[in-house]
Amino acid sequence: MMVHAELGDVGRTGPLKMADLFRLRDWGATPLGKRETWPAVLRTTVDLMLASLHPMCLLWGPERIFLYNDGYAEILGARHPSALGLPTEDVWPELWDDLAPLIDRTFRGESFAFRDQPLTMTRNGFDEQVWYDFAYSPVRHENGEIVALLNVTSESTVRVTAQRDRDRANGWLRSSEGRLAALIEATSDSLYSMSPDWQEMRSLQGRGFIVNADAPTVRWMDEYLFPEDQREVRDEIENAVSRMEPFEMEHRVRLADGSAGWIFSRAVPVRDEGGRVTEWFGMAADVTARYRAVEQLRESEAFMRGVLAASNDCIKVLDLDAKLAFMSEGGKRVMEVSDFNAIAGCPWPNFWEGAGNVAAKEAVASARAGVAATFQGYADTMKGNRRYWDVQVSPIVGADGKPECILSISRDITALKAAEEARAVLAQELAHRMKNSLAMVQAIVTQTLRQTKSMDEARTAVSQRLSALGRAQDILTRSDFTEADIHEVVAAAIEPHRIAEDSIAWSGPPLTLNSQQALGLSLAIHELATNAAKYGALSNETGRVAMSWRVEDGAFAFEWIEAGGPPVASPETRGFGSKLIERIVASYFEGEGILHFDASGVRFRLAGAPGAAVVDA
């Protein structure tokens, strides 16, 4: 028993409940394996059993592993909690010879119900004569295989010993009438008598499902059966009445609240001295809880099948040789499998390519050793579509605690993989562009400081040039820093200098500039406009600036022409602005920039090389 040594002790809140014992139990050391690997039918049955207030135990698998709830813990006496997870033969060795044949028959599909069954137990270290009511029912896997026995029981020792004491006190109930009255008083089931033709029922006691104190004689089929069930029950009864022999059956009944319940009923004929049947005497045991437990189990199994079908994960079961044995409906959908039989039995690692194939084989080897593994890799769907998968591979442990097959769950993360790769490329591109931007900023600041005569002049010039650079960057951010429309670049660069609506004009066809060209042209326009505002066409009210561009023989050409301003004279020295637009900006277009200081106004022409990354929009 790998259970905490103090599980039987009473803590501040009392003894541990069975739900706690199940949680704390090291199931991995038992034939059942870790609890998270249990089959759905085992998990569901255990959950139903633990939630029930009625004493229940479950015998699982070929080893008859013994599981039970809080109600049954009291029956075990001193054998609780060490009995949890043991083979049933080790839990009840003194009863095993009597119970084993019934258990084996139940595992073959039979059901049994016993009432006041006498047993001799040594659960507390000494022999005890006890009596029990119990019912054995088979529990089936979704494939129909019987995998367990569910025992719903209750101790009737108090009732039986009370009856025995009462018999002794009354001289063993000298008459049959007295014995029958005592039996009716002691039983917790519904006792009834029926007319010879079974048309009328009389309740002999007010417990169980037959309760009608105001009218003890009732037309019982209308009272207790749903209309759609009456024909089947009537046929069974008519057959028994014709034979005049005892019979038993299980059938649906209508409970007091109008809901459906189930009973197990047995009836025997009562004859007069001439052998004529004068009435039928019967008992009905409420087995609704068992039927509802089975129904909940079926619903749980159906729910799990629905979950598998709805999931977009590819859920597969492999044999220990890593060959495909099962694939979920959702898995066939995402893997684009039209006929699973076409790939059933195929080696699963062969579906993976490159490093994924190696990882798949390693994961299978790990699962064979009882250890779960994960990996990621590429595998094509059956239609040849390339997908990237995140895969979990886990052992499915058998009753002997050893892996008997392998579970593989693959999730399509192709979109996530593509996003990761795109982010990596974007990060590299961003780093490259940041370096270029910083280099441009450094050049602007360095050259401006070198050419200006005072810090105020330098501060103003640097601020203006960086503002122009920033406006161009704003345009580029709309296209992930890759390209920009020339109209937007020109408009953003010249906007701070447009004092009068008709002072500046531009025209040209739609063109797309790459990021370097957009930044360069923006800076060139800023320098030209700043110079025009200080000394040229934009320094008076009559001056005008015209910008135009075109594509000539596949090469970009841009012109800046000033007119109407003060007379212009060629400067004695060239500053950084002139170098910027004649050399640096021109290099972005793989061409040349020519600046003319005509008396009528400054003119600038930028001629790019053919095919220098300018694309017609």
Coordinates of C-alpha atoms in Angstrom, one line a residue:
M1 CA 0.0 0.0 0.0
M2 CA 1.6 3.2 -1.2
V3 CA -0.9 5.3 0.8
H4 CA 0.2 7.9 3.3
A5 CA 0.9 6.3 6.7
E6 CA -1.6 8.5 8.5
L7 CA -4.6 8.0 6.1
G8 CA -6.5 6.1 8.8
D9 CA -5.9 8.8 11.5
V10 CA -8.5 11.4 12.4
G11 CA -7.4 14.9 11.6
R12 CA -8.9 18.1 12.8
T13 CA -11.9 17.6 10.5
G14 CA -12.3 13.8 11.0
P15 CA -11.3 10.7 9.0
L16 CA -10.4 11.1 5.3
K17 CA -13.2 10.6 2.8
M18 CA -12.9 8.0 0.1
A19 CA -12.6 10.8 -2.5
D20 CA -9.5 12.0 -0.7
L21 CA -8.1 8.4 -0.5
F22 CA -8.6 8.0 -4.2
R23 CA -6.8 11.3 -4.8
L24 CA -3.8 10.4 -2.5
R25 CA -3.5 6.8 -3.6
D26 CA -0.4 6.0 -5.7
W27 CA -2.4 4.3 -8.5
G28 CA 0.7 4.1 -10.7
A29 CA 2.0 1.3 -8.4
T30 CA -1.2 -0.7 -9.0
P31 CA -2.4 -2.7 -12.0
L32 CA -4.8 0.2 -12.7
G33 CA -2.0 2.6 -13.5
K34 CA -2.1 6.3 -13.0
R35 CA -5.7 7.7 -12.6
E36 CA -5.4 10.1 -15.5
T37 CA -4.8 7.0 -17.8
W38 CA -7.9 5.1 -16.6
P39 CA -10.5 4.3 -19.2
A40 CA -13.6 6.6 -19.4
V41 CA -15.8 3.8 -18.1
L42 CA -13.7 3.3 -15.0
R43 CA -13.4 7.0 -14.2
T44 CA -17.2 7.5 -14.7
T45 CA -18.2 4.5 -12.6
V46 CA -15.8 5.5 -9.8
D47 CA -17.2 9.1 -9.8
L48 CA -20.8 7.8 -9.7
M49 CA -19.9 5.4 -6.9
L50 CA -18.1 8.1 -4.8
A51 CA -21.0 10.4 -5.2
S52 CA -23.6 7.8 -4.0
L53 CA -24.7 7.7 -0.3
H54 CA -25.5 4.0 -0.8
P55 CA -22.7 1.4 0.0
M56 CA -21.1 0.4 -3.3
C57 CA -17.9 -1.4 -4.4
L58 CA -16.4 -2.0 -7.8
L59 CA -14.4 -5.1 -8.9
W60 CA -12.3 -4.1 -11.9
G61 CA -10.6 -6.2 -14.4
P62 CA -9.2 -9.7 -14.4
E63 CA -7.5 -9.1 -11.0
R64 CA -10.8 -8.0 -9.5
I65 CA -9.2 -4.8 -8.1
F66 CA -11.3 -3.7 -5.2
L67 CA -12.6 -0.1 -5.2
Y68 CA -15.4 1.3 -2.9
N69 CA -17.1 4.4 -1.5
D70 CA -17.7 5.9 1.9
G71 CA -20.8 3.9 2.5
Y72 CA -18.9 0.6 1.9
A73 CA -16.0 1.7 4.1
E74 CA -18.1 1.1 7.2
I75 CA -18.7 -2.5 6.0
L76 CA -15.0 -3.2 5.8
G77 CA -14.4 -2.4 9.5
A78 CA -10.7 -2.6 10.3
R79 CA -9.8 -3.6 6.7
H80 CA -10.4 0.1 5.7
P81 CA -8.5 1.9 4.2
S82 CA -5.9 -0.8 3.4
A83 CA -8.4 -2.7 1.2
L84 CA -8.4 0.1 -1.5
G85 CA -6.8 -1.2 -4.7
L86 CA -6.2 -4.8 -3.5
P87 CA -7.5 -7.9 -5.3
T88 CA -10.9 -8.8 -3.9
E89 CA -9.6 -12.2 -2.9
D90 CA -7.2 -10.5 -0.5
V91 CA -9.9 -8.2 0.9
W92 CA -12.4 -11.0 1.7
P93 CA -10.4 -14.3 1.9
E94 CA -12.9 -15.9 4.3
L95 CA -15.8 -15.3 1.7
W96 CA -13.9 -15.9 -1.5
D97 CA -14.9 -19.5 -2.1
D98 CA -18.6 -18.5 -2.0
L99 CA -18.3 -15.2 -3.9
A100 CA -15.8 -16.2 -6.6
P101 CA -18.4 -18.3 -8.7
L102 CA -21.0 -15.5 -8.6
I103 CA -18.3 -12.9 -9.5
D104 CA -17.2 -15.0 -12.5
R105 CA -20.7 -15.4 -13.7
T106 CA -21.3 -11.7 -13.4
F107 CA -18.2 -11.0 -15.5
R108 CA -19.8 -13.4 -18.1
G109 CA -22.9 -11.1 -18.2
E110 CA -25.3 -12.3 -15.5
S111 CA -26.8 -10.1 -12.8
F112 CA -27.7 -11.2 -9.3
A113 CA -29.7 -9.8 -6.4
F114 CA -29.6 -11.4 -2.9
R115 CA -31.6 -10.5 0.1
D116 CA -30.6 -11.2 3.7
Q117 CA -27.7 -13.2 2.6
P118 CA -25.9 -14.7 5.6
L119 CA -22.1 -14.3 5.8
T120 CA -19.4 -14.9 8.3
M121 CA -16.9 -12.1 8.3
T122 CA -13.6 -11.6 10.1
R123 CA -13.3 -7.9 9.2
N124 CA -12.4 -6.9 12.8
G125 CA -10.2 -9.8 13.7
F126 CA -12.9 -12.1 14.9
D127 CA -15.8 -14.0 13.3
E128 CA -19.1 -12.1 12.9
Q129 CA -22.3 -13.5 11.6
V130 CA -23.9 -10.9 9.4
W131 CA -26.6 -10.6 6.8
Y132 CA -26.5 -8.5 3.6
D133 CA -28.7 -7.4 0.7
F134 CA -26.7 -7.0 -2.4
A135 CA -27.0 -6.9 -6.2
Y136 CA -24.2 -7.8 -8.7
S137 CA -24.3 -6.0 -12.1
P138 CA -21.8 -6.2 -14.9
V139 CA -20.2 -3.0 -16.1
R140 CA -19.4 -2.9 -19.8
H141 CA -16.9 -1.0 -21.9
E142 CA -18.1 1.0 -24.9
N143 CA -17.2 -1.9 -27.1
G144 CA -19.5 -4.2 -25.1
E145 CA -16.8 -6.0 -23.2
I146 CA -17.5 -6.6 -19.5
V147 CA -14.7 -5.0 -17.6
A148 CA -16.0 -4.7 -14.0
L149 CA -18.7 -5.7 -11.5
L150 CA -20.7 -3.1 -9.6
N151 CA -22.0 -4.3 -6.2
V152 CA -24.8 -2.2 -4.6
T153 CA -25.3 -3.5 -1.1
S154 CA -26.6 -2.8 2.4
E155 CA -26.2 -4.6 5.7
S156 CA -29.5 -6.2 6.9
T157 CA -28.1 -7.7 10.1
V158 CA -30.1 -5.4 12.3
R159 CA -33.3 -6.3 10.5
V160 CA -32.6 -10.0 10.4
T161 CA -31.5 -10.3 14.0
A162 CA -34.4 -8.1 15.1
Q163 CA -36.7 -10.5 13.2
R164 CA -35.0 -13.5 14.7
D165 CA -35.3 -12.1 18.2
R166 CA -39.0 -11.3 17.5
D167 CA -39.5 -14.8 16.4
R168 CA -38.0 -16.2 19.5
A169 CA -40.0 -13.8 21.7
N170 CA -43.3 -14.8 20.1
G171 CA -42.6 -18.5 20.1
W172 CA -41.4 -18.3 16.5
L173 CA -44.7 -16.8 15.4
R174 CA -47.0 -19.8 15.9
S175 CA -49.1 -19.0 12.8
S176 CA -48.3 -18.2 9.2
E177 CA -50.2 -15.0 9.5
G178 CA -47.9 -13.8 12.3
R179 CA -44.8 -14.6 10.3
L180 CA -46.1 -12.8 7.3
A181 CA -46.9 -9.7 9.4
A182 CA -43.4 -9.7 10.8
L183 CA -41.9 -10.0 7.3
I184 CA -44.0 -7.1 6.1
E185 CA -42.9 -5.0 9.0
A186 CA -39.2 -5.7 8.6
T187 CA -38.8 -5.3 4.8
S188 CA -37.8 -2.1 3.2
D189 CA -39.2 -3.2 -0.2
S190 CA -42.7 -2.8 -1.5
L191 CA -44.9 -5.8 -0.7
Y192 CA -48.2 -6.3 -2.5
S193 CA -50.9 -8.7 -3.3
M194 CA -52.6 -9.1 -6.7
S195 CA -56.0 -10.4 -7.7
P196 CA -55.9 -13.7 -9.5
D197 CA -56.3 -12.0 -12.8
W198 CA -53.8 -9.3 -11.9
Q199 CA -56.2 -6.5 -12.5
E200 CA -56.1 -5.0 -9.0
M201 CA -53.2 -4.5 -6.6
R202 CA -53.3 -4.1 -2.8
S203 CA -50.2 -2.6 -1.1
L204 CA -49.3 -4.6 2.0
Q205 CA -47.1 -1.8 3.4
G206 CA -46.4 1.9 2.8
R207 CA -42.7 1.8 1.9
G208 CA -41.0 1.6 -1.4
F209 CA -42.6 2.9 -4.6
I210 CA -46.1 1.5 -3.9
V211 CA -47.7 4.2 -1.6
N212 CA -51.4 4.9 -1.8
A213 CA -52.8 5.2 1.7
D214 CA -56.1 6.7 0.7
A215 CA -56.9 4.0 -1.8
P216 CA -54.9 0.8 -1.0
T217 CA -56.7 -1.1 -3.7
V218 CA -55.8 0.4 -7.1
R219 CA -55.9 -0.3 -10.8
W220 CA -52.2 -0.7 -10.7
M221 CA -51.3 -0.5 -14.4
D222 CA -52.9 2.9 -14.8
E223 CA -51.4 4.0 -11.5
Y224 CA -47.8 2.8 -11.8
L225 CA -47.0 2.1 -15.5
F226 CA -46.6 4.4 -18.4
P227 CA -49.1 3.7 -21.2
E228 CA -46.3 2.7 -23.6
D229 CA -45.0 0.1 -21.1
Q230 CA -48.3 -1.6 -20.3
R231 CA -48.4 -4.1 -23.2
E232 CA -45.0 -5.6 -22.5
V233 CA -45.6 -6.0 -18.8
R234 CA -49.1 -7.4 -19.4
D235 CA -47.7 -10.1 -21.8
E236 CA -45.1 -11.2 -19.2
I237 CA -47.8 -11.4 -16.5
E238 CA -50.3 -13.3 -18.7
N239 CA -47.7 -15.8 -19.5
A240 CA -46.9 -16.4 -15.8
V241 CA -50.6 -16.5 -14.9
S242 CA -51.3 -19.1 -17.5
R243 CA -48.5 -21.3 -16.0
M244 CA -49.5 -20.4 -12.4
E245 CA -45.8 -20.4 -11.5
P246 CA -43.7 -17.8 -9.6
F247 CA -42.0 -15.3 -11.8
E248 CA -39.7 -12.2 -11.6
M249 CA -39.1 -9.3 -13.9
E250 CA -37.5 -5.8 -14.1
H251 CA -39.5 -3.0 -15.6
R252 CA -40.1 0.7 -15.6
V253 CA -42.6 2.4 -13.3
R254 CA -44.0 5.8 -12.8
L255 CA -42.8 7.3 -9.5
A256 CA -44.8 9.6 -7.2
D257 CA -43.3 12.7 -8.8
G258 CA -44.2 11.5 -12.3
S259 CA -40.6 10.6 -13.2
A260 CA -39.5 7.2 -14.4
G261 CA -38.0 4.6 -12.0
W262 CA -37.2 0.9 -12.2
I263 CA -38.1 -2.0 -10.0
F264 CA -37.2 -5.7 -9.6
S265 CA -40.4 -7.6 -8.9
R266 CA -41.0 -11.2 -7.9
A267 CA -44.4 -12.7 -7.4
V268 CA -45.7 -16.2 -6.3
P269 CA -49.2 -17.6 -6.5
V270 CA -51.2 -18.3 -3.3
R271 CA -53.4 -21.4 -3.7
D272 CA -56.4 -22.7 -1.7
E273 CA -56.9 -26.3 -0.7
G274 CA -58.1 -27.2 -4.1
G275 CA -55.0 -25.8 -5.8
R276 CA -56.8 -22.8 -7.2
V277 CA -54.9 -19.5 -7.3
T278 CA -56.7 -17.1 -4.9
E279 CA -54.1 -14.2 -5.1
W280 CA -50.5 -13.5 -5.9
F281 CA -48.1 -12.3 -3.3
G282 CA -45.2 -10.2 -4.5
M283 CA -42.3 -7.9 -3.6
A284 CA -40.8 -5.0 -5.6
A285 CA -37.3 -3.6 -5.0
D286 CA -36.4 -0.2 -6.2
V287 CA -33.4 -0.5 -8.5
T288 CA -33.7 3.0 -10.0
A289 CA -30.4 4.1 -8.6
R290 CA -28.6 1.3 -10.4
Y291 CA -30.4 2.0 -13.7
R292 CA -29.7 5.7 -13.4
A293 CA -26.0 4.9 -12.7
V294 CA -25.8 2.8 -15.8
E295 CA -27.6 5.4 -17.9
Q296 CA -25.2 8.1 -16.6
L297 CA -22.4 5.9 -17.6
R298 CA -23.8 5.5 -21.1
E299 CA -24.3 9.2 -21.4
S300 CA -20.7 9.8 -20.2
E301 CA -19.4 7.4 -22.8
A302 CA -21.5 9.1 -25.5
F303 CA -20.2 12.5 -24.3
M304 CA -16.6 11.3 -24.6
R305 CA -17.3 10.1 -28.2
G306 CA -18.7 13.5 -29.0
V307 CA -15.7 15.2 -27.5
L308 CA -13.4 13.1 -29.6
A309 CA -15.4 13.9 -32.8
A310 CA -15.5 17.6 -32.0
S311 CA -11.9 18.0 -31.1
N312 CA -9.6 19.4 -33.9
D313 CA -6.7 17.5 -32.3
C314 CA -5.6 14.3 -34.1
I315 CA -6.0 11.6 -31.4
K316 CA -4.5 8.3 -32.3
V317 CA -3.9 4.9 -30.6
L318 CA -0.8 3.0 -31.7
D319 CA 0.2 -0.6 -30.9
L320 CA 3.6 -1.1 -29.2
D321 CA 5.2 -1.4 -32.7
A322 CA 4.0 2.1 -33.3
K323 CA 1.4 1.0 -36.0
L324 CA -1.8 3.0 -36.3
A325 CA -4.8 1.2 -34.6
F326 CA -7.3 4.1 -34.1
M327 CA -7.8 7.7 -35.1
S328 CA -10.5 10.0 -33.8
E329 CA -13.1 11.5 -36.1
G330 CA -11.6 15.0 -35.4
G331 CA -8.2 13.6 -36.2
K332 CA -9.3 12.1 -39.5
R333 CA -10.8 15.5 -40.4
V334 CA -7.6 17.6 -39.7
M335 CA -5.4 14.9 -41.3
E336 CA -7.7 14.8 -44.3
V337 CA -8.2 11.1 -44.0
S338 CA -11.2 9.8 -46.1
D339 CA -10.7 6.1 -45.3
F340 CA -8.8 5.2 -42.1
N341 CA -8.6 1.5 -43.3
A342 CA -6.2 2.7 -46.0
I343 CA -3.6 3.7 -43.3
A344 CA -4.5 1.4 -40.4
G345 CA -1.5 -0.7 -39.5
C346 CA 1.0 1.8 -41.1
P347 CA 4.1 2.7 -39.0
W348 CA 3.2 6.1 -37.5
P349 CA 6.8 7.5 -37.5
N350 CA 6.9 7.2 -41.3
F351 CA 4.4 10.1 -41.5
W352 CA 7.0 12.5 -40.2
E353 CA 9.9 14.0 -42.2
G354 CA 13.4 15.0 -41.3
A355 CA 14.0 15.7 -37.6
G356 CA 10.4 15.0 -36.9
N357 CA 10.8 11.3 -37.9
V358 CA 13.7 10.9 -35.5
A359 CA 11.7 12.7 -32.7
A360 CA 8.7 10.4 -33.4
K361 CA 10.7 7.3 -33.0
E362 CA 12.3 8.5 -29.8
A363 CA 8.9 9.4 -28.4
V364 CA 7.5 5.9 -29.2
A365 CA 10.6 4.4 -27.5
S366 CA 9.9 6.6 -24.4
A367 CA 6.3 5.6 -24.3
R368 CA 7.2 1.9 -24.5
A369 CA 9.3 2.5 -21.4
G370 CA 6.3 4.0 -19.6
V371 CA 7.4 7.7 -20.0
A372 CA 5.4 10.4 -21.8
A373 CA 7.2 12.6 -24.4
T374 CA 6.5 15.6 -26.6
F375 CA 8.0 17.0 -29.8
Q376 CA 7.2 19.2 -32.8
G377 CA 7.7 18.6 -36.5
Y378 CA 6.3 18.6 -40.0
A379 CA 4.0 16.0 -41.4
D380 CA 1.8 16.1 -44.5
T381 CA -1.9 15.4 -44.5
M382 CA -3.2 12.6 -46.6
K383 CA -3.9 15.2 -49.3
G384 CA -0.3 16.3 -49.3
N385 CA -0.9 19.6 -47.4
R386 CA 2.2 20.4 -45.3
R387 CA 1.4 20.9 -41.6
Y388 CA 3.4 21.6 -38.5
W389 CA 2.3 19.7 -35.4
D390 CA 2.8 19.8 -31.6
V391 CA 2.7 16.2 -30.4
Q392 CA 2.2 14.4 -27.1
V393 CA 3.0 10.7 -26.9
S394 CA 1.9 8.8 -23.8
P395 CA 1.8 5.1 -22.7
I396 CA -1.6 3.5 -22.1
V397 CA -1.0 1.1 -19.2
G398 CA -2.7 -2.3 -18.9
A399 CA -4.0 -4.1 -15.9
D400 CA -0.5 -5.4 -15.2
G401 CA 0.9 -1.9 -14.9
K402 CA 2.8 -2.2 -18.2
P403 CA 2.2 -0.2 -21.4
E404 CA -0.1 -2.1 -23.7
C405 CA -0.5 0.5 -26.4
I406 CA 0.4 4.2 -27.0
L407 CA -1.7 7.4 -27.2
S408 CA -0.6 10.1 -29.6
I409 CA -2.3 13.5 -29.6
S410 CA -1.2 15.9 -32.4
R411 CA -2.3 19.6 -32.6
D412 CA -2.0 21.6 -35.8
I413 CA 0.1 24.6 -35.0
T414 CA 1.0 25.5 -38.6
A415 CA -0.3 29.0 -38.3
L416 CA 1.6 29.5 -35.0
K417 CA 4.8 28.2 -36.6
A418 CA 4.4 30.6 -39.6
A419 CA 3.7 33.5 -37.2
E420 CA 6.9 32.6 -35.3
E421 CA 8.9 32.5 -38.5
A422 CA 7.4 35.8 -39.6
R423 CA 8.2 37.4 -36.3
A424 CA 11.8 36.2 -36.6
V425 CA 12.1 37.7 -40.1
L426 CA 10.4 40.9 -39.0
A427 CA 12.8 41.2 -36.0
Q428 CA 15.8 40.9 -38.3
E429 CA 14.3 43.4 -40.7
L430 CA 13.5 45.8 -37.9
A431 CA 17.0 45.5 -36.5
H432 CA 18.4 46.2 -40.0
R433 CA 16.2 49.2 -40.5
M434 CA 16.9 50.6 -37.1
K435 CA 20.6 50.5 -37.8
N436 CA 20.0 52.3 -41.1
S437 CA 17.8 54.9 -39.4
L438 CA 20.3 55.5 -36.6
A439 CA 23.1 55.8 -39.1
M440 CA 21.1 58.4 -41.0
V441 CA 20.3 60.3 -37.7
Q442 CA 23.9 60.2 -36.7
A443 CA 25.0 61.6 -40.1
I444 CA 22.4 64.3 -40.0
V445 CA 23.3 65.4 -36.5
T446 CA 27.1 65.1 -37.1
Q447 CA 27.0 67.0 -40.4
T448 CA 24.6 69.7 -39.1
L449 CA 26.7 70.4 -36.1
R450 CA 29.8 70.7 -38.3
Q451 CA 28.1 73.2 -40.7
T452 CA 26.3 75.4 -38.3
K453 CA 27.8 78.4 -36.5
S454 CA 25.9 78.3 -33.1
M455 CA 24.2 75.7 -30.9
D456 CA 20.8 77.5 -31.4
E457 CA 21.2 77.2 -35.2
A458 CA 22.3 73.6 -34.8
R459 CA 19.4 72.7 -32.5
T460 CA 16.9 74.2 -34.9
A461 CA 18.4 72.6 -38.0
V462 CA 18.7 69.1 -36.3
S463 CA 15.1 69.4 -35.0
Q464 CA 13.7 70.3 -38.4
R465 CA 15.6 67.6 -40.2
L466 CA 14.6 64.9 -37.7
S467 CA 11.0 66.0 -37.9
A468 CA 11.1 65.5 -41.7
L469 CA 12.7 62.1 -41.1
G470 CA 9.9 61.3 -38.6
R471 CA 7.1 62.2 -41.0
A472 CA 8.6 59.9 -43.6
Q473 CA 8.9 57.2 -41.0
D474 CA 5.2 57.6 -40.2
I475 CA 4.3 56.9 -43.8
L476 CA 6.5 53.8 -43.8
T477 CA 4.9 52.3 -40.7
R478 CA 1.7 51.9 -42.7
S479 CA 3.4 49.3 -44.9
D480 CA 5.6 47.7 -42.3
F481 CA 8.6 50.0 -43.3
T482 CA 8.8 48.4 -46.8
E483 CA 7.4 51.0 -49.2
A484 CA 5.5 54.3 -49.5
D485 CA 3.5 56.2 -52.0
I486 CA 5.4 59.1 -53.6
H487 CA 2.4 61.5 -53.3
E488 CA 2.2 60.8 -49.5
V489 CA 5.9 61.4 -49.1
V490 CA 5.9 64.7 -51.0
A491 CA 2.8 65.9 -49.2
A492 CA 4.2 65.1 -45.7
A493 CA 7.6 66.6 -46.4
I494 CA 6.3 69.9 -47.8
E495 CA 3.3 70.4 -45.5
P496 CA 5.2 72.5 -42.8
H497 CA 6.2 75.0 -45.6
R498 CA 2.8 75.5 -47.2
I499 CA 1.9 79.0 -46.0
A500 CA -0.2 79.9 -49.0
E501 CA -2.4 77.4 -50.9
D502 CA -0.9 78.2 -54.3
S503 CA 2.7 78.7 -53.3
I504 CA 3.7 75.1 -53.8
A505 CA 2.4 72.6 -56.4
W506 CA 3.4 69.1 -57.5
S507 CA 2.4 66.6 -60.0
G508 CA 3.4 63.2 -61.3
P509 CA 2.2 59.6 -61.8
P510 CA 1.5 57.2 -59.0
L511 CA 4.8 55.6 -57.9
T512 CA 5.9 53.4 -55.0
L513 CA 9.2 54.1 -53.3
N514 CA 11.2 51.7 -51.2
S515 CA 11.9 52.7 -47.6
Q516 CA 15.4 54.3 -48.3
Q517 CA 14.1 56.2 -51.3
A518 CA 11.1 57.5 -49.3
L519 CA 13.4 58.7 -46.5
G520 CA 15.9 60.3 -48.9
L521 CA 13.3 62.1 -51.0
S522 CA 11.6 63.4 -47.8
L523 CA 14.9 64.9 -46.5
A524 CA 15.8 66.4 -49.9
I525 CA 12.4 68.2 -50.1
H526 CA 12.8 69.4 -46.6
E527 CA 16.2 70.8 -47.3
L528 CA 15.1 72.5 -50.5
A529 CA 12.0 73.9 -48.8
T530 CA 13.9 75.2 -45.8
N531 CA 16.4 77.0 -48.1
A532 CA 13.5 78.4 -50.2
A533 CA 11.9 79.7 -47.0
K534 CA 15.1 81.5 -45.9
Y535 CA 16.5 82.8 -49.2
G536 CA 14.3 81.7 -52.2
A537 CA 10.9 81.5 -53.6
L538 CA 9.1 80.8 -50.3
S539 CA 10.7 83.9 -48.6
N540 CA 8.2 86.4 -50.2
E541 CA 4.6 86.5 -51.2
T542 CA 5.1 86.2 -55.0
G543 CA 7.4 83.2 -55.1
R544 CA 6.3 79.7 -56.3
V545 CA 7.7 76.2 -56.1
A546 CA 6.8 73.5 -58.6
M547 CA 7.7 69.8 -58.1
S548 CA 7.2 67.1 -60.7
W549 CA 8.4 63.5 -61.3
R550 CA 8.1 61.0 -64.0
V551 CA 9.6 57.7 -65.3
E552 CA 11.8 58.0 -68.4
D553 CA 13.0 54.8 -70.0
G554 CA 12.4 53.0 -66.7
A555 CA 14.3 55.5 -64.7
F556 CA 12.9 57.8 -62.0
A557 CA 13.3 61.6 -62.5
F558 CA 12.4 64.4 -60.0
E559 CA 12.5 68.2 -60.4
W560 CA 12.3 71.1 -58.0
I561 CA 11.8 74.5 -59.7
E562 CA 11.6 77.9 -57.9
A563 CA 10.3 81.1 -59.5
G564 CA 9.2 84.6 -58.4
G565 CA 11.5 84.8 -55.4
P566 CA 14.4 87.1 -54.7
P567 CA 17.4 86.9 -57.1
V568 CA 19.6 83.9 -56.4
A569 CA 23.3 83.8 -56.3
S570 CA 25.5 80.7 -56.1
P571 CA 26.9 80.2 -52.6
E572 CA 30.6 80.4 -52.1
T573 CA 30.6 77.1 -50.1
R574 CA 28.3 74.1 -50.1
G575 CA 26.8 73.1 -46.8
F576 CA 25.5 69.7 -45.5
G577 CA 22.1 70.3 -47.1
S578 CA 23.6 70.5 -50.5
K579 CA 25.7 67.4 -50.0
L580 CA 22.6 65.6 -48.7
I581 CA 20.5 66.2 -51.7
E582 CA 23.2 65.9 -54.4
R583 CA 25.1 62.9 -53.1
I584 CA 23.4 61.0 -50.3
V585 CA 19.8 61.1 -51.6
A586 CA 20.9 60.5 -55.2
S587 CA 22.7 57.3 -54.1
Y588 CA 19.4 55.9 -52.9
F589 CA 18.2 56.1 -56.5
E590 CA 21.5 54.8 -57.9
G591 CA 21.7 58.1 -59.9
E592 CA 22.8 61.7 -59.5
G593 CA 21.4 64.9 -58.1
I594 CA 22.2 68.3 -59.7
L595 CA 21.5 71.6 -57.9
H596 CA 21.5 74.9 -60.0
F597 CA 21.4 78.4 -58.5
D598 CA 19.9 80.3 -61.4
A599 CA 19.2 84.0 -60.9
S600 CA 15.4 83.3 -61.4
G601 CA 15.4 80.6 -58.7
V602 CA 17.0 77.4 -57.4
R603 CA 16.5 74.3 -59.6
F604 CA 17.2 70.7 -58.5
R605 CA 17.0 67.6 -60.7
L606 CA 17.3 64.0 -59.4
A607 CA 17.9 61.4 -62.1
G608 CA 17.8 57.7 -61.0
A609 CA 19.3 54.7 -62.8
P610 CA 16.9 52.5 -64.8
G611 CA 15.1 49.9 -62.6
A612 CA 16.4 51.5 -59.4
A613 CA 13.6 49.9 -57.2
V614 CA 10.9 52.4 -58.4
V615 CA 7.7 50.4 -59.2
D616 CA 4.7 51.8 -61.0
A617 CA 1.8 51.8 -58.5

